[in-house]
Coordinates of C-alpha atoms in Angstrom, one line a residue:
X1 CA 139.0 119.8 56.3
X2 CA 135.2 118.3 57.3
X3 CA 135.3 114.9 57.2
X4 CA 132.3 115.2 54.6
X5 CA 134.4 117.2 52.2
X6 CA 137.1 114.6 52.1
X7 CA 138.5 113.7 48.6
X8 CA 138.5 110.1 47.9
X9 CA 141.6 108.7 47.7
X10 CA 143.2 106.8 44.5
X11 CA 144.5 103.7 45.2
X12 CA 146.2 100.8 43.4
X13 CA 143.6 97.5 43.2
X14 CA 140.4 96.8 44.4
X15 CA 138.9 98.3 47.5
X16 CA 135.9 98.1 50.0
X17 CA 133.6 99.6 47.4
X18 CA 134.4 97.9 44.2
X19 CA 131.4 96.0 44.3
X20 CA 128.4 96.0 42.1
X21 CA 126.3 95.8 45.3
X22 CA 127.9 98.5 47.4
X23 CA 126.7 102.1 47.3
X24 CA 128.7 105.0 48.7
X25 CA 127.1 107.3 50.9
X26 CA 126.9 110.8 49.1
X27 CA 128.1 113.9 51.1
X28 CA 127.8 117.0 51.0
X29 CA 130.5 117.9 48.6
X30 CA 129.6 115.1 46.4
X31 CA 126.5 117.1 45.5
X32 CA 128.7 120.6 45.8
X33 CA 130.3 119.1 42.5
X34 CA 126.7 118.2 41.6
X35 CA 125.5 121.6 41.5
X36 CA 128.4 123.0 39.8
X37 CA 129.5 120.5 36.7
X38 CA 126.9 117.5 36.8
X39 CA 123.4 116.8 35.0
X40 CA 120.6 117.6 37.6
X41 CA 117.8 115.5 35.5
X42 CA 114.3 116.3 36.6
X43 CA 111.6 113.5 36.5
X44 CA 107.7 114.7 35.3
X45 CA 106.3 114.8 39.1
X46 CA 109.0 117.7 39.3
X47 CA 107.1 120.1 37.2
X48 CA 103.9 119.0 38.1
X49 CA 104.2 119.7 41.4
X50 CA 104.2 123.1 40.7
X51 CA 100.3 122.7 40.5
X52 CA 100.1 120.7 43.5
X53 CA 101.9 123.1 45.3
X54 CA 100.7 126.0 47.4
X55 CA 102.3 129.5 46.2
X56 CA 105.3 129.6 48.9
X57 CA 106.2 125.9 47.9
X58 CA 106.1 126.7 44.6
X59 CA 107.7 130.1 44.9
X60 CA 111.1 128.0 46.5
X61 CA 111.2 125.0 43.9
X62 CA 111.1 127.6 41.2
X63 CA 113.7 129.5 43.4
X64 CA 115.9 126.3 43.4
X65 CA 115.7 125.7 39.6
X66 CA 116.6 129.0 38.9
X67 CA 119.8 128.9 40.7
X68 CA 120.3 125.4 39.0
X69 CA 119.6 126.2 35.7
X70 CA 122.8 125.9 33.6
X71 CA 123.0 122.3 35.1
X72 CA 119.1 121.4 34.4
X73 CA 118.3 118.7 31.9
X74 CA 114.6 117.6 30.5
X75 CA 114.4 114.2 29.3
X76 CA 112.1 114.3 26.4
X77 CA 109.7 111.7 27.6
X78 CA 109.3 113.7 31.0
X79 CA 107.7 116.4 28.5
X80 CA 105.9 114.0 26.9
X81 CA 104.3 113.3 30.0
X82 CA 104.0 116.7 31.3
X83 CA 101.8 117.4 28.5
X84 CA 99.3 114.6 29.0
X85 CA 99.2 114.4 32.8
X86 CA 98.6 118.5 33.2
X87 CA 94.9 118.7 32.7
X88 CA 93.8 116.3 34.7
X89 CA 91.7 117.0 38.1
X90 CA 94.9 115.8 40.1
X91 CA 96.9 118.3 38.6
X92 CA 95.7 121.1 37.0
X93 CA 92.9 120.8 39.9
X94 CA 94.6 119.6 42.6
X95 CA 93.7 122.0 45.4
X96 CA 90.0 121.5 44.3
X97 CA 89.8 118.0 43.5
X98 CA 91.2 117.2 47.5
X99 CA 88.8 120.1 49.0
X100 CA 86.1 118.1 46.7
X101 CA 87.5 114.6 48.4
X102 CA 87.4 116.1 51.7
X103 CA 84.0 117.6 51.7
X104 CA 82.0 114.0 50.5
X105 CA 84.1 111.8 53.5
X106 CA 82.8 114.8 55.7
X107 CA 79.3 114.1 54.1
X108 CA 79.8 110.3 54.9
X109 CA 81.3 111.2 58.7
X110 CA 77.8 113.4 59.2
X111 CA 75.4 110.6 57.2
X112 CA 77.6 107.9 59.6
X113 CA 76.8 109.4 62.6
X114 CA 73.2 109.5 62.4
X115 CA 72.5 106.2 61.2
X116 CA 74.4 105.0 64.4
X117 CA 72.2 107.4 66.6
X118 CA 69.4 106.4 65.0
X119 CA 70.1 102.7 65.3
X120 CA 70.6 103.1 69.2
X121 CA 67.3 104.9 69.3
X122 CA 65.6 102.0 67.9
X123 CA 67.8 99.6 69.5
X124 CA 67.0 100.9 73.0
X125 CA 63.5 101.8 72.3
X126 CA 63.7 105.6 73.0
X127 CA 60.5 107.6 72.0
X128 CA 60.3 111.0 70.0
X129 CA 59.9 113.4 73.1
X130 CA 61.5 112.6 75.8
X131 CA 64.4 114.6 77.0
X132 CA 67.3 112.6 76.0
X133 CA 65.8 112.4 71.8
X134 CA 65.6 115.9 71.9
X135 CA 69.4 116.4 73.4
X136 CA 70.0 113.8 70.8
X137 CA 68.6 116.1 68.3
X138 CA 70.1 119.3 69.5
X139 CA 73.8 117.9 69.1
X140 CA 73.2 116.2 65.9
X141 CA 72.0 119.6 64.7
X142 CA 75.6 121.4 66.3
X143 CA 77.5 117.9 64.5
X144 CA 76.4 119.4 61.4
X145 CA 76.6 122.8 62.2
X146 CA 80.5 122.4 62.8
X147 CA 81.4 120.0 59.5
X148 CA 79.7 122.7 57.2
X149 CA 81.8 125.2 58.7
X150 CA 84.5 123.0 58.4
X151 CA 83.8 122.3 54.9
X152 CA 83.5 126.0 54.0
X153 CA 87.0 126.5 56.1
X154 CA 88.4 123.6 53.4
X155 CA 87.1 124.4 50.3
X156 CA 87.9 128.8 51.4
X157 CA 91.6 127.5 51.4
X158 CA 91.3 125.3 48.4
X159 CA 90.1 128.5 46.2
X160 CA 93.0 130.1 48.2
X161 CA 95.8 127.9 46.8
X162 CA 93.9 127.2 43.5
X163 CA 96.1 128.4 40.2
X164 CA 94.4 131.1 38.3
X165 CA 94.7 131.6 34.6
X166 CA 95.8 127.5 33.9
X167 CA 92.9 127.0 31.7
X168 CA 95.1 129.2 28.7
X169 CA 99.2 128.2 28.2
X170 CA 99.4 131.9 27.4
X171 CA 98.0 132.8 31.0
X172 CA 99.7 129.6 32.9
X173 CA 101.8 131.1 35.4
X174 CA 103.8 127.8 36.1
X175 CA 104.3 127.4 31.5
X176 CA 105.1 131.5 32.1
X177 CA 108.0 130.3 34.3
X178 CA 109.3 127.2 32.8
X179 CA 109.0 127.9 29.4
X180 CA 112.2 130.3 30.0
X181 CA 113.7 128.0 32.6
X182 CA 113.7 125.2 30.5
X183 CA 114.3 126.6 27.1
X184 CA 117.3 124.3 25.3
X185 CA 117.7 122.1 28.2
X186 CA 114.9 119.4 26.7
X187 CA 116.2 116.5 25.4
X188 CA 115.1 115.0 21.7
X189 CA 112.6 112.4 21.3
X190 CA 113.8 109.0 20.7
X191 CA 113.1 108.0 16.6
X192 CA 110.0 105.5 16.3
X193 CA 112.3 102.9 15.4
X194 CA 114.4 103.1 18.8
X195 CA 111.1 103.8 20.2
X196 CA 109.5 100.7 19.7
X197 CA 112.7 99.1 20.8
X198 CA 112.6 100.3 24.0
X199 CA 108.6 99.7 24.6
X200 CA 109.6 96.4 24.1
X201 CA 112.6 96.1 26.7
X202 CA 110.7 97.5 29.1
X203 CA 108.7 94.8 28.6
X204 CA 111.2 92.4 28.7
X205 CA 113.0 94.2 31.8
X206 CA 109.9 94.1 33.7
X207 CA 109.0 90.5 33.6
X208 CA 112.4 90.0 35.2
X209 CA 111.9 93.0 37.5
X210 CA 114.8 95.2 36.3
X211 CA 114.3 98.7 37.3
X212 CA 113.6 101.1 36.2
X213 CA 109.8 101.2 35.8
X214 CA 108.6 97.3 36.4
X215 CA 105.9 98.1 38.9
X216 CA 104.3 100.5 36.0
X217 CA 103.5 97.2 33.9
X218 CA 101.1 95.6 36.8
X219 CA 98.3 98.4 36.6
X220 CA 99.4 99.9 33.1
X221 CA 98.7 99.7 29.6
X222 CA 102.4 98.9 28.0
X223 CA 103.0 102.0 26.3
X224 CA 102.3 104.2 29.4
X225 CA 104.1 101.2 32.2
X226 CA 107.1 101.8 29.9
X227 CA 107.5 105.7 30.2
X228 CA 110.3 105.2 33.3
X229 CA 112.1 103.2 30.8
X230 CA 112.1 105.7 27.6
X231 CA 113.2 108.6 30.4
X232 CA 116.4 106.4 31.6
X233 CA 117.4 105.3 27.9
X234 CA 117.3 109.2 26.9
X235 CA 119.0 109.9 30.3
X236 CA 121.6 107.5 30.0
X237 CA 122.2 108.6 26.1
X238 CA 122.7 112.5 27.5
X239 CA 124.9 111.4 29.9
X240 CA 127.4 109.5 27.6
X241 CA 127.3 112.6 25.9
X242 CA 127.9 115.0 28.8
X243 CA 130.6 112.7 30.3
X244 CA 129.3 113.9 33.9
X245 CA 127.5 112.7 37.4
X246 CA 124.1 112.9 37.2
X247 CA 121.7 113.8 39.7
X248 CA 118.2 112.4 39.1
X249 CA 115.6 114.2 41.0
X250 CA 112.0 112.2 41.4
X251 CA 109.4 112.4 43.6
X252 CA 108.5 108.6 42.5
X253 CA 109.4 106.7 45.5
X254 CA 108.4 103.2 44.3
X255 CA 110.5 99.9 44.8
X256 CA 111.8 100.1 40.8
X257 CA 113.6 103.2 41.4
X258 CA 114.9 103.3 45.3
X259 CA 116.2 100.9 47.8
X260 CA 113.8 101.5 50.6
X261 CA 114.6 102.9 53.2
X262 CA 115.6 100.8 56.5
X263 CA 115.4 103.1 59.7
X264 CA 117.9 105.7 60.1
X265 CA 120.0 104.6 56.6
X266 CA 118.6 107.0 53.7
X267 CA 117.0 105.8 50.8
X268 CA 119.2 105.1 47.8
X269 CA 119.3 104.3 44.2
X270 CA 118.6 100.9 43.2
X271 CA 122.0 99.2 42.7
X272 CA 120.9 97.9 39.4
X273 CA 120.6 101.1 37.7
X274 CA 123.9 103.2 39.5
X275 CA 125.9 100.1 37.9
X276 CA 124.2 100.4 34.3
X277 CA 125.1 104.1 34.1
X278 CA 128.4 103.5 35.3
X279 CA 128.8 100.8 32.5
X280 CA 126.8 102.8 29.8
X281 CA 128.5 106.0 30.0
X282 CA 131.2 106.0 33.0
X283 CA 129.5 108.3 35.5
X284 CA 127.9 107.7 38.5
X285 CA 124.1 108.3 39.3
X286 CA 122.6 110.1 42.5
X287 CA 119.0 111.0 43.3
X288 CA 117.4 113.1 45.5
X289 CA 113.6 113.7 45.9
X290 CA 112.0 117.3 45.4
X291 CA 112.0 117.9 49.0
X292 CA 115.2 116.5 49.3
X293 CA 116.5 119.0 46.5
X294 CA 115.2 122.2 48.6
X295 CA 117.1 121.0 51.8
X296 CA 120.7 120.4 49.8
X297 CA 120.1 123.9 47.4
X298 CA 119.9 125.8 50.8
X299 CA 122.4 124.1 52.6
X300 CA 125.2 124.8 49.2
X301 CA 123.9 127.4 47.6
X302 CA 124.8 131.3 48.4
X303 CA 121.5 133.9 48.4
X304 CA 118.9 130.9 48.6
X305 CA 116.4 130.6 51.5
X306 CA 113.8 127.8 51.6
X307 CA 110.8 127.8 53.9
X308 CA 110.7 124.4 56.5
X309 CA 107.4 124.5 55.3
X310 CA 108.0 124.1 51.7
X311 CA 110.1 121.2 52.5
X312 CA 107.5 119.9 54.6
X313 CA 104.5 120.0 52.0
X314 CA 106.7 118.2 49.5
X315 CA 107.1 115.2 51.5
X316 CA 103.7 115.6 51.9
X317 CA 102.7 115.5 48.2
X318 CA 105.2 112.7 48.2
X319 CA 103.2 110.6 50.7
X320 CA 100.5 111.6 49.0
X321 CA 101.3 110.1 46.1
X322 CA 102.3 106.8 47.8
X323 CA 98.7 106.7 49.5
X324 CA 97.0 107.2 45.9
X325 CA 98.9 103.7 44.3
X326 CA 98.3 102.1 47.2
X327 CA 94.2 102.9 47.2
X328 CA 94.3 103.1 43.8
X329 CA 90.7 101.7 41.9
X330 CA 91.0 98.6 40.6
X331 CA 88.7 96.2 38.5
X332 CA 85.2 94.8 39.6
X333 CA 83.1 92.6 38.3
X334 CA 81.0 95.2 36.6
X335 CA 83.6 97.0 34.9
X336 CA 84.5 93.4 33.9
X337 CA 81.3 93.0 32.3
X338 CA 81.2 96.1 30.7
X339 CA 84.8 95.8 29.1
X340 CA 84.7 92.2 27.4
X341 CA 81.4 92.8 26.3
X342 CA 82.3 95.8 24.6
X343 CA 86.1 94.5 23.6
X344 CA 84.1 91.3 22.6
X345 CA 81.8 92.7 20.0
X346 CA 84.7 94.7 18.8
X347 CA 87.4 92.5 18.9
X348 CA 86.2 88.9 19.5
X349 CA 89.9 87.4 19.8
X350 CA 91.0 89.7 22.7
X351 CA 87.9 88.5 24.8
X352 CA 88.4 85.1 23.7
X353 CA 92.4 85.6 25.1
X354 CA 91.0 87.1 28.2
X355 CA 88.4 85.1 29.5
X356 CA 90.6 81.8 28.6
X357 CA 93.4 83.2 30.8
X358 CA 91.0 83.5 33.6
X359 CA 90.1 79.8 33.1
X360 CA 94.2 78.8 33.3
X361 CA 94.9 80.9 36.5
X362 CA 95.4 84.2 34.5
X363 CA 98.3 83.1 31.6
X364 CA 97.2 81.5 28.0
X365 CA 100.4 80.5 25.9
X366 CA 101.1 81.7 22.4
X367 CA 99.9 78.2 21.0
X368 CA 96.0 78.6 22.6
X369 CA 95.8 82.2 21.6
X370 CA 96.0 81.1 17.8
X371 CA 93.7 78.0 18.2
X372 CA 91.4 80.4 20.1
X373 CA 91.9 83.4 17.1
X374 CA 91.9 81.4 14.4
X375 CA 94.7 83.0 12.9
X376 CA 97.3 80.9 10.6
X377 CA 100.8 79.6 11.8
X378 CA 102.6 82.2 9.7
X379 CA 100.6 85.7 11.6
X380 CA 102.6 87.4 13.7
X381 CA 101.0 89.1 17.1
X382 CA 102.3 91.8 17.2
X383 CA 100.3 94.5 18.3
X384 CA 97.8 92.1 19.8
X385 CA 96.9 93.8 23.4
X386 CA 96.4 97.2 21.1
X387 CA 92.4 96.9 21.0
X388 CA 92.8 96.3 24.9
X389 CA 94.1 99.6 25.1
X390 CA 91.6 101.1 22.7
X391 CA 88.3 100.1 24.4
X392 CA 90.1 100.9 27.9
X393 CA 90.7 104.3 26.9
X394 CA 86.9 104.8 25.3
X395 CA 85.1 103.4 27.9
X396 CA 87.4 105.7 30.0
X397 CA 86.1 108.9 28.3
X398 CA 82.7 107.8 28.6
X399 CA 82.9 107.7 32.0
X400 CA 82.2 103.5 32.2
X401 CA 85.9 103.0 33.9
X402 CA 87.8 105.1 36.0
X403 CA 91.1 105.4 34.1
X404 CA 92.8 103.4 37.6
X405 CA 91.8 99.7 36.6
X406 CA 95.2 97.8 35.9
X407 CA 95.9 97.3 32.5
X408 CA 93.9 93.8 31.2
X409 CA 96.5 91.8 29.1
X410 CA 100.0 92.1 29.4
X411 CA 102.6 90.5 26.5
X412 CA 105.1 88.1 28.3
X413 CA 108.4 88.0 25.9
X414 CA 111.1 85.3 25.3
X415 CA 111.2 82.2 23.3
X416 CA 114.6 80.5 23.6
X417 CA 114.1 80.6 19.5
X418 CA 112.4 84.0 19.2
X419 CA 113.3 86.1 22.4
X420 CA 111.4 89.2 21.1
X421 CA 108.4 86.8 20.1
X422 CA 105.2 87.1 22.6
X423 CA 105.4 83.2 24.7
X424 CA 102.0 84.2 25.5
X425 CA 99.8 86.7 27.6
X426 CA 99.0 87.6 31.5
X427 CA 96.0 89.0 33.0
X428 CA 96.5 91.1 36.2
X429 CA 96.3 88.1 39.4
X430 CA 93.1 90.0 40.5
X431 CA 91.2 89.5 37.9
X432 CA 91.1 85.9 38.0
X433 CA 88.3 85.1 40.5
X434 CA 86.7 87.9 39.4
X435 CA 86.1 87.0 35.6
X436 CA 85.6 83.5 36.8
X437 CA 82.7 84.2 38.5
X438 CA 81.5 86.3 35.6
X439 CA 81.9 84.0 32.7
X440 CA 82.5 80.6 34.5
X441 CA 79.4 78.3 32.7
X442 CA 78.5 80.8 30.0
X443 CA 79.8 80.2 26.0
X444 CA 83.3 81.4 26.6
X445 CA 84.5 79.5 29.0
X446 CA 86.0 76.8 28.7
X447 CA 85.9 76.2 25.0
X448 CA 85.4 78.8 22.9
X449 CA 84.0 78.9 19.3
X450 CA 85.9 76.6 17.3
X451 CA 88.6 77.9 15.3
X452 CA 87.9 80.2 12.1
X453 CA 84.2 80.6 13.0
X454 CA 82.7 84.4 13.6
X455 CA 81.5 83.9 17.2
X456 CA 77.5 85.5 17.3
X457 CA 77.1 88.3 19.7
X458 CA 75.4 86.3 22.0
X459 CA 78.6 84.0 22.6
X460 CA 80.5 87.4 23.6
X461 CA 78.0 88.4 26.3
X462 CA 78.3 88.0 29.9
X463 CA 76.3 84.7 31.2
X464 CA 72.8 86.3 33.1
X465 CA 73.6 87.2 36.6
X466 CA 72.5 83.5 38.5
X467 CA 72.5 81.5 35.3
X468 CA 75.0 79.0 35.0
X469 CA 77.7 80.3 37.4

């Protein structure tokens, strides 16, 4: 028998493994079983790849899924985001949004290059004329020649790879495929009640760092940092249910999910969350990435070829995806400026909260943001960071932020008398100098009107740019 398709071996008392730390290797026949009697769960980045992907990649995940399909399972929060990620540019538009990306830093290579020249011209005193200006010329003129026809060879493949027929559902090829693919393996939604529960221990989880999903709540509004959270409570209720393994298949590769991985050792499920399912509903959890997923299915399943390459532009998109949260937009001091003023004359007490945070080092406690409201003993404040969210997402659609910034003012849970009471609010670490240097000397900072009174609009304005900073 290969030593990978070894049984393990009951025994009486505790062994090397029973530890909440330790993590068995999987082998091969571990995901054998997988494939045969387990849940194979599949995480939102799954499907959307599908209009990230060029035709052969997607041609062999589809491939894949079909020969997995009676173990498939949907959480219904993976659908949920589905849904509301598929439009956008990088989805929908992926192929033309990087040919788009590619083209303007070509633009800034050719722009780049001639400012230098020209600089060394001056620099070195060269006159229009003489020989060596006009060989300057004559390969600045062949520089530009060759990045438009490398821009044409770009944005040529781009069209190439492009999706026709997305802009309809009836005409989607990708909806044509899953909707059969996926039909009665999508999980309910959670009820409003348990909902809000859950919003609210992600919340809680995250200030601790408990995975899943933590990182999500440093550049995220609440409802959206908590979406990793409402996939594993649906996941972990399924699996109770099912009483089997569960494979979870992600291409989010972020600390809250994986230990990283360390040279030639494998990257794992965090700990944490193998021992919860195990404890919840007496399985045990394995993941695998997309790419990851292609490799295995061809290795154990009969009839199935996958293309290296499909494999290979997988862990691209992966990488790709690690390179956008790393350079992902964040807050500057004009979108600063644009956002209080606006949240400001809309909703005076969130500015108020905000700016005051910035003058503490980026926390106010519960006790100043109802001196600085105004608001009686017995008001509760819940719902408080909701007009945050509001004015992020108008300003959004009106094109005044970028839809990247980190999420302003984050709830931070757990009174030793009220544990699902708000002990105060965060602003992201960022922020701090920023906002200081915008507000620092002008009428909300440090004291802000005193309590009860309407503020006028002037006190919710910006100081002038010089005045007072």
């Amino acid at each position: 028998m290969p030593h990978d398709a070894q049984p393990e071996q009951e025994t009486a008392g505790r062994g090397i493994y029973d530890c909440d730390g330790a993590h068995r290797s999987p082998v091969a026949a571990d995901y054998e079983r997988l494939f045969q009697t387990g849940m194979i769960v599949l995480d939102t980045n799954v499907l959307l790849n599908l209009y990230r992907s060029n035709e052969r990649t997607r041609r062999d995940t589809l491939a894949v899924l079909n020969k997995l399909r009676d173990r498939l399972w949907v959480p219904h929060q993976v659908l949920t985001e589905f849904w509301r990620n598929r439009e956008s540019k990088s989805v929908r538009h992926h192929h033309s949004a990087k040919a788009k990306e590619t083209s303007t830093a070509l633009d800034r290579a050719r722009r780049s290059a001639q400012d230098a020249v020209e600089r060394w011209v001056k620099d070195v005193r060269l006159k229009e004329g003489e020989e060596v200006t006009q060989q300057i010329e004559d390969r600045l003129k062949v520089l530009g020649e060759a990045l438009d026809g490398l821009r044409q060879t770009i944005e040529g493949q781009a069209r190439r790879d492009a999706l026709a027929g997305t802009a309809e559902t009836h005409t989607d090829p990708v909806l044509i495929e899953l909707e059969p693919l996926l039909h009665g393996r999508v999980g309910e939604p959670l009820s409003s009640t348990d909902h809000d529960k859950a919003v609210q221990e992600a919340q809680e989880r995250a200030a601790d760092e408990i995975p899943p999903g933590y990182e999500d709540f440093k550049n995220k509004p609440p409802e959206q940092a908590a979406g990793d959270y409402l996939l594993w409570v649906q996941l972990l209720r399924e699996a109770k249910d099912r009483e089997c393994d569960v494979l979870l298949v992600t291409g989010d590769v972020k600390k809250d999910w994986w230990h990283t991985r360390d040279g030639d050792i494998p990257a794992r499920p965090r700990s944490e969350l193998v021992v919860e399912l195990r404890e919840h509903a007496g399985v045990r959890l394995h993941m695998l990435t997309p790419a990851e997923l292609l490799t295995r299915a061809e290795e154990l399943l009969e009839g199935l070829q996958v293309d290296e390459d499909s494999v290979s532009d997988l862990e691209q998109l992966r990488g790709a995806d690690r390179i956008e949260d790393a350079v992902e937009a964040g807050w500057t001091a004009e979108s600063l400026r644009v956002f209080i003023a606006e949240l400001g004359r809309r909703y005076p007490p969130q500015a108020k909260v905000i700016v005051a945070a910035a003058a503490n080092g980026g926390f106010v406690d519960r006790a100043t943001v109802y001196d600085l409201a105004g608001y009686p003993g017995d008001r509760k404040l819940v719902g408080f960071t909701r007009p945050v969210s509001t004015v992020s997402r108008e300003l959004e659609d009106a094109g005044e932020l970028s839809g990247e910034e980190p999420f302003l003012l984050h709830t931070i849970y757990g009174s030793v008398e009220e544990p699902s009471w708000a002990t105060g609010f965060r602003i992201p670490d960022e922020t701090v100098p920023l906002l200081r240097e915008i507000f620092e000397g002008g009428p909300l900072w440090p004291n802000p009107p005193k309590q009860g009174a309407e503020p006028d609009d002037d006190d919710l304005k910006p100081p002038e740019k010089g005045g007072g900073q």
